[in-house]
Every structure is written in structure tokens, then in C-alpha cells.
CSV table of C-alpha atoms in Angstrom, one decimal:
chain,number,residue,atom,x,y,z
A,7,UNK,CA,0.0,0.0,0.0
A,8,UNK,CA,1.5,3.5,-0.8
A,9,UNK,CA,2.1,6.4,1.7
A,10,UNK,CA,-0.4,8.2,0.4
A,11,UNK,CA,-3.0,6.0,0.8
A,12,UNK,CA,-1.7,5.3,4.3
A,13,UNK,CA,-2.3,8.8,5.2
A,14,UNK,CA,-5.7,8.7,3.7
A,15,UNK,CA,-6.8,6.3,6.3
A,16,UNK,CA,-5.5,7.8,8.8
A,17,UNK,CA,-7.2,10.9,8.3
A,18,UNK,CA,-10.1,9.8,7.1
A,19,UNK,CA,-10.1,7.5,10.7
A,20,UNK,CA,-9.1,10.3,12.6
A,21,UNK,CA,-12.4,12.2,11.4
A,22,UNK,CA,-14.5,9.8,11.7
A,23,UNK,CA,-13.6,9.7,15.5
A,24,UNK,CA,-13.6,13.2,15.4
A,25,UNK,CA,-17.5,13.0,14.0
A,26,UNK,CA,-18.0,10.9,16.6
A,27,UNK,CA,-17.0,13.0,19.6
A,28,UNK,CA,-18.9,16.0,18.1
A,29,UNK,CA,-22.0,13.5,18.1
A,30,UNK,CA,-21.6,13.2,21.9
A,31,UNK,CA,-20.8,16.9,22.6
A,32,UNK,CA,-24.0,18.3,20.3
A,33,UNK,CA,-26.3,15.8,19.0
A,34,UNK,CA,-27.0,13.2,16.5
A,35,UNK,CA,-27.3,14.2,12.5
A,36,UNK,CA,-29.2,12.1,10.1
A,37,UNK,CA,-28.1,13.0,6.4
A,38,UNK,CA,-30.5,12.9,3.3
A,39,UNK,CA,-30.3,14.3,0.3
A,40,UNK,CA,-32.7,17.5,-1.2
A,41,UNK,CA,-32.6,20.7,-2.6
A,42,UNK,CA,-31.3,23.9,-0.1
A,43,UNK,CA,-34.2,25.3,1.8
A,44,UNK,CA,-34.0,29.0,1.5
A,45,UNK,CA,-32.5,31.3,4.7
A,46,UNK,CA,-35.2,32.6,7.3
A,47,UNK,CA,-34.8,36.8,6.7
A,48,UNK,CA,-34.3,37.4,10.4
A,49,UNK,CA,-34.2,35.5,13.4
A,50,UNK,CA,-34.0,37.0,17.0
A,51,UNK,CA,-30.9,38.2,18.7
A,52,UNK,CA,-28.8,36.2,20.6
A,53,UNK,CA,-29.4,38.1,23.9
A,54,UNK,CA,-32.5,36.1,24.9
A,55,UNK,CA,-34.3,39.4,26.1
A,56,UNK,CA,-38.0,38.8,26.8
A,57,UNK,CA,-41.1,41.2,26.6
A,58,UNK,CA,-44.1,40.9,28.4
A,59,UNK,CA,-46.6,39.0,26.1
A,60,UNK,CA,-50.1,37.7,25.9
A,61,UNK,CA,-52.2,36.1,29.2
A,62,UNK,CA,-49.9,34.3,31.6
A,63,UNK,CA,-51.9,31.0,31.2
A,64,UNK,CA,-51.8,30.6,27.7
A,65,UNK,CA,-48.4,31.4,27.2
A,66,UNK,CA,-47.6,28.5,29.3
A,67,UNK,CA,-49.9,26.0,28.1
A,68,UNK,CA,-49.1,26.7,24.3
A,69,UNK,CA,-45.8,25.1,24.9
A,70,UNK,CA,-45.9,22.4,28.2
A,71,UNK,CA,-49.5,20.8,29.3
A,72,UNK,CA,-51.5,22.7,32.1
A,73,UNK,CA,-50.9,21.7,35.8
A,74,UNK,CA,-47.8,19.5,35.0
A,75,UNK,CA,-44.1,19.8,36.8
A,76,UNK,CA,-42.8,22.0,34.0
A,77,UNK,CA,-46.0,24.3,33.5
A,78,UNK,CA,-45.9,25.0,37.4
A,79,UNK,CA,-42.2,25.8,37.2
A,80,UNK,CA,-42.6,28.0,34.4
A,81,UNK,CA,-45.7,29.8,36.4
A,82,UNK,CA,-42.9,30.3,39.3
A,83,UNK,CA,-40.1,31.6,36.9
A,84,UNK,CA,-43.2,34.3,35.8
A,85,UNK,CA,-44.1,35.2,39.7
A,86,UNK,CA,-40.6,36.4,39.9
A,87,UNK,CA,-39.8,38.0,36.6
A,88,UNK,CA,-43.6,39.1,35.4
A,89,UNK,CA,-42.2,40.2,32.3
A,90,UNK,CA,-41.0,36.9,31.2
A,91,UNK,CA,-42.4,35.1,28.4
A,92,UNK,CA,-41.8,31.7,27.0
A,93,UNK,CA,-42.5,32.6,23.4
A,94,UNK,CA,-40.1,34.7,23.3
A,95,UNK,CA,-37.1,32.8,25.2
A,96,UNK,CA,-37.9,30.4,22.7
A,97,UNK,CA,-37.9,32.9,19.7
A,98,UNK,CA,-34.1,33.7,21.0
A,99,UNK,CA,-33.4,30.2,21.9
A,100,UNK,CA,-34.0,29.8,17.8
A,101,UNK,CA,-31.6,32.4,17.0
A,102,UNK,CA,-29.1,31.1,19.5
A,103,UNK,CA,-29.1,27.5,18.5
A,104,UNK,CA,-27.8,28.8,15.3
A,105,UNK,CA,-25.0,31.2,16.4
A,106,UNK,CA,-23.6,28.6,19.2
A,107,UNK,CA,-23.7,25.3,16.9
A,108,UNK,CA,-22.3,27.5,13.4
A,109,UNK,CA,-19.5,29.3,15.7
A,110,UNK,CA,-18.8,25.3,17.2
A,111,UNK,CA,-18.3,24.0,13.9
A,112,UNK,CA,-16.2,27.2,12.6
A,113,UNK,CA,-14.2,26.7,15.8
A,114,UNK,CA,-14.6,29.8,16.9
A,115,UNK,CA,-15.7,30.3,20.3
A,116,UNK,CA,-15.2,33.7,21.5
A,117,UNK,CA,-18.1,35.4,20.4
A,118,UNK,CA,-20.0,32.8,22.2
A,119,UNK,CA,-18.5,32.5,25.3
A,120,UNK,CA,-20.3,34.2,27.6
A,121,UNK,CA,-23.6,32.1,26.5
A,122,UNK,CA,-21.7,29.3,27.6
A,123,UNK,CA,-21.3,27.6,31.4
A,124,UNK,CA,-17.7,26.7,32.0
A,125,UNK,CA,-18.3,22.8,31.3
A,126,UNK,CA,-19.9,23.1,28.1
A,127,UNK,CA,-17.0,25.7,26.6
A,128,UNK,CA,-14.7,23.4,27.7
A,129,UNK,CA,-16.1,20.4,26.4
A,130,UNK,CA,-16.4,22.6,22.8
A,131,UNK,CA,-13.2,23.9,22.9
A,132,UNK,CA,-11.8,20.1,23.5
A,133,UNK,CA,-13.5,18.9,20.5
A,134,UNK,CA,-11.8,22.4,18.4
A,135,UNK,CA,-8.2,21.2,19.7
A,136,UNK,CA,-8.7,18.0,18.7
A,137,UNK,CA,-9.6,19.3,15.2
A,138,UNK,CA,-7.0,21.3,15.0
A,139,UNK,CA,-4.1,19.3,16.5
A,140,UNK,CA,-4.8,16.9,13.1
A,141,UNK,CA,-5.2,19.8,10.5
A,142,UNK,CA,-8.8,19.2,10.4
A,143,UNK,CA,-11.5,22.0,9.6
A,144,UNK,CA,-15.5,22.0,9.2
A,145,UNK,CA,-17.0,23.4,6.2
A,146,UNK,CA,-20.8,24.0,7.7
A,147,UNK,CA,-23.7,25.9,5.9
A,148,UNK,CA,-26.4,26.3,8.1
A,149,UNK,CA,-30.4,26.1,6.0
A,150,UNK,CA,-32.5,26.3,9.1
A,151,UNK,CA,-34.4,25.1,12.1
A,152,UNK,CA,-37.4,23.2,11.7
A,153,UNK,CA,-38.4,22.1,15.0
A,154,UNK,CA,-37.4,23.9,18.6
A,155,UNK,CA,-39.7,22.9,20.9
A,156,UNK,CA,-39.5,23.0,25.3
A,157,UNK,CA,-39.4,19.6,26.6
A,158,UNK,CA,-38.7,20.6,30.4
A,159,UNK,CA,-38.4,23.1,33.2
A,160,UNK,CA,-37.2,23.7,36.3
A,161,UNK,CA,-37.1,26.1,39.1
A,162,UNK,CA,-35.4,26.5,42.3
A,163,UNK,CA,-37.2,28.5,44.7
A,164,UNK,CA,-34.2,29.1,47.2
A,165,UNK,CA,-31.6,30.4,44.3
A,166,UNK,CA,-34.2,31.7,41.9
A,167,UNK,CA,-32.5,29.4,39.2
A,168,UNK,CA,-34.8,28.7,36.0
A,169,UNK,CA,-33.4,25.5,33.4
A,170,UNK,CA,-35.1,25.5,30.6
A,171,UNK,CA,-34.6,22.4,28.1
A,172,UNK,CA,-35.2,22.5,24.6
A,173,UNK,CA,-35.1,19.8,21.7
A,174,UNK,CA,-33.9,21.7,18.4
A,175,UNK,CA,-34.4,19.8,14.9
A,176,UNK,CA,-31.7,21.7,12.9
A,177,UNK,CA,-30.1,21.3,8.9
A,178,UNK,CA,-27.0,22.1,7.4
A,179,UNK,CA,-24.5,21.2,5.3
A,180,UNK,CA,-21.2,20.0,7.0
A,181,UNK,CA,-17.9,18.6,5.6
A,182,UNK,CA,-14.4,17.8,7.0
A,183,UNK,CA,-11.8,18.8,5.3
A,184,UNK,CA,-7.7,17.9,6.0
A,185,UNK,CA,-4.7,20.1,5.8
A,186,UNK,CA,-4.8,20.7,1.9
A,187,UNK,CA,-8.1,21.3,1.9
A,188,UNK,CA,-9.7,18.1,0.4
A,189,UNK,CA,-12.6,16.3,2.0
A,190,UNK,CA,-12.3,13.4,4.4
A,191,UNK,CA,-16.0,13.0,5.7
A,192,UNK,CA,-19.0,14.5,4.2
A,193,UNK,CA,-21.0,15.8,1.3
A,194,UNK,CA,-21.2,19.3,0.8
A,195,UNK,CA,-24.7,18.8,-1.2
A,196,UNK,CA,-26.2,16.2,1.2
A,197,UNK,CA,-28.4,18.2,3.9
A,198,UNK,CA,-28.7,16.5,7.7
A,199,UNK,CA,-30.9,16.7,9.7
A,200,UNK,CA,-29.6,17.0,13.4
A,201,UNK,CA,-30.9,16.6,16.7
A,202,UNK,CA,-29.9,18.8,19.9
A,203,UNK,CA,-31.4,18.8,23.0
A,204,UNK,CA,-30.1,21.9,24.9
A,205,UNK,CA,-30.7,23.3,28.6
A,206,UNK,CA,-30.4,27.0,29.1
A,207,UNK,CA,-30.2,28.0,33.1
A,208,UNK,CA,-30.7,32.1,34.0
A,209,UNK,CA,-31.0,33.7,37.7
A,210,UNK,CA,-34.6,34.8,37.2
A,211,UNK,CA,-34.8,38.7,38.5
A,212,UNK,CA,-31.6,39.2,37.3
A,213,UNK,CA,-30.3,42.4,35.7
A,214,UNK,CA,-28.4,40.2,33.2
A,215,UNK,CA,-31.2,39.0,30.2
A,216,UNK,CA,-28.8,36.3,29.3
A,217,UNK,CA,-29.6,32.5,29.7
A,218,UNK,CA,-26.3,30.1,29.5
A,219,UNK,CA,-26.0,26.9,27.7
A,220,UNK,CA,-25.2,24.2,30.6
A,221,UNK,CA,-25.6,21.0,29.0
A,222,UNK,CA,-26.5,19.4,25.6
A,223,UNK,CA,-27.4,16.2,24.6
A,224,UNK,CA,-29.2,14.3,21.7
């Protein structure tokens, strides 16, 4: 077998592990094949602000079923903070999800960091080293979200603590691509489809509008 091909291999191995270890840190992706869907013309800012919305009731029960765990914590998180809404966290969830997962796969954390709690940074910026220490880089298009929906919440009475969790149905375009630039893992015309499943923690009554990323999973 020639040296070239050797190397092949072990790039092409080293990504796939690579794949694998950005699976565990932000979801699963299921790849199929259509045409690009076109770009939303604007999403919500990153800053997760909320503004006082429609009747308190409804707002909870268009997202989490009346009277269970989560629809009583998210009446709580609204007793302390009146002006929050969860329409609109999850209007700048949306516009988040896309921000935080494009700047991952760019490798580019800074902008992001302070949306970030210290274990999830460092359990990105693991994942960029990695990438980088083999001469690996993404190539990532994102086309859009077509699913975010709140699957649970919690709030802690003593610290005033809201966690919100959200499953995101995302699709982009990703490929990996080795020092000279060619492409070791991926199709840059095949769409997938990924699955996150983020939680978002904020001090409710806080002067800071922010919500952190503190965990992901698939």
C-alpha cells in the first residue's frame, strides 16, 4: 500500500472519531439528500431578552401541558420576573441554537462565550483542539431550524434558578476537510438533519437578560 494512501486512512479515521466525539458533545445528524431550503430573513438576537406577552396561562400551556411539573415551574419563573415570556425565550433560543452550533463547527468560540457555562466551553473547545491538533477544519452551511420545541423546566425557589430544556431539529451542510483542503468525511450537497437537546439555566430577576447553555445532549 503506498504512503499516500496510508495517510488517507488515517485521516479519514481520525475524522471519523472526530465525528464521533462532536455526536456526543451536540447531538446526533441524520443525512439525506434535497434541494437547499432558503435562509429565514431574520431570526432574534442572541441576547434572549423577553417582553411581556399575551395572558400568563396561555403562554404556558401553548408550549408544556397545564398543571404538570414544568407548567408549574414556568408559572414560578413568571411570579418572579412578570415580564417573562416563554414565546419569546424560545424565539431567542432559535436564534441562538444557530449562532452557538455554526461558531462550534467554525471553531470559533469567543463570540460565544459568555452564553456558555464553563463545562460546556470546555467540552467545545476540547472537540476544536482536537480538530485542530490533526489539520482538520469543518466546512458547515447552516439552512435552518425546523423544529425547537420546550421539553422541560425547572425552578429553584431558594436560588431563583430557572433551566429550561429544549429539543432543536436543525439542517446544514457540513464537511471535513484535511490540511490541503480536500474532504475526508461528508457531502457538501447532502443536507442532515440534526438533533440537539439543549438546557439554558438564568438567575430569574436578574439584571443580566442572558440564559447560559449548561448542558447538551441528543
Amino acid at each position: 500500500m503506498s504512503t499516500s494512501m496510508i495517510q488517507l486512512l488515517v485521516l479519514a479515521g481520525i475524522a471519523i472519531f472526530l465525528i464521533l466525539r462532536l455526536r456526543s458533545v451536540l447531538g446526533t445528524r441524520e443525512g439525506f439528500e434535497k434541494p437547499p431550503l432558503p435562509r429565514e430573513t431574520a431570526r432574534p438576537g442572541p441576547a434572549f431578552e423577553v417582553i411581556e406577552g399575551g395572558g400568563v396561562d396561555r403562554d404556558i400551556t401553548d408550549h408544556v401541558d397545564e398543571g404538570t411539573t414544568a407548567a408549574k415551574a414556568l408559572a414560578r419563573m413568571k411570579t418572579v420576573e412578570p415580564s417573562f415570556n416563554v414565546g419569546e425565550f424560545l424565539s431567542g433560543a432559535r436564534g441562538a441554537y444557530e449562532m452557538i452550533l455554526m461558531a462550534f463547527e467554525r471553531g470559533d468560540l469567543a463570540d460565544i462565550r459568555p452564553f456558555l457555562s464553563d463545562e460546556v466551553y470546555q467540552s467545545f473547545a476540547e472537540v476544536v483542539e482536537a480538530r485542530e491538533a490533526q489539520g482538520l477544519t469543518i466546512d458547515a452551511t447552516f439552512v435552518g431550524v425546523s423544529g425547537v420545541d420546550l421539553r422541560e423546566a425547572e425552578f429553584t425557589e431558594s436560588t431563583k434558578r430557572a433551566e429550561l430544556t429544549v429539543r432543536f431539529i436543525g439542517e446544514l451542510t457540513s464537511v471535513v476537510r484535511d490540511r490541503g483542503g480536500e474532504i475526508v468525511e461528508g457531502d457538501p450537497n447532502a443536507i442532515q438533519r440534526q438533533s440537539d437537546i439543549w438546557t439554558f439555566a438564568r438567575d430569574m430577576g436578574s439584571d443580566d437578560p442572558n440564559w447560559q447553555l449548561v448542558a447538551t445532549g441528543e
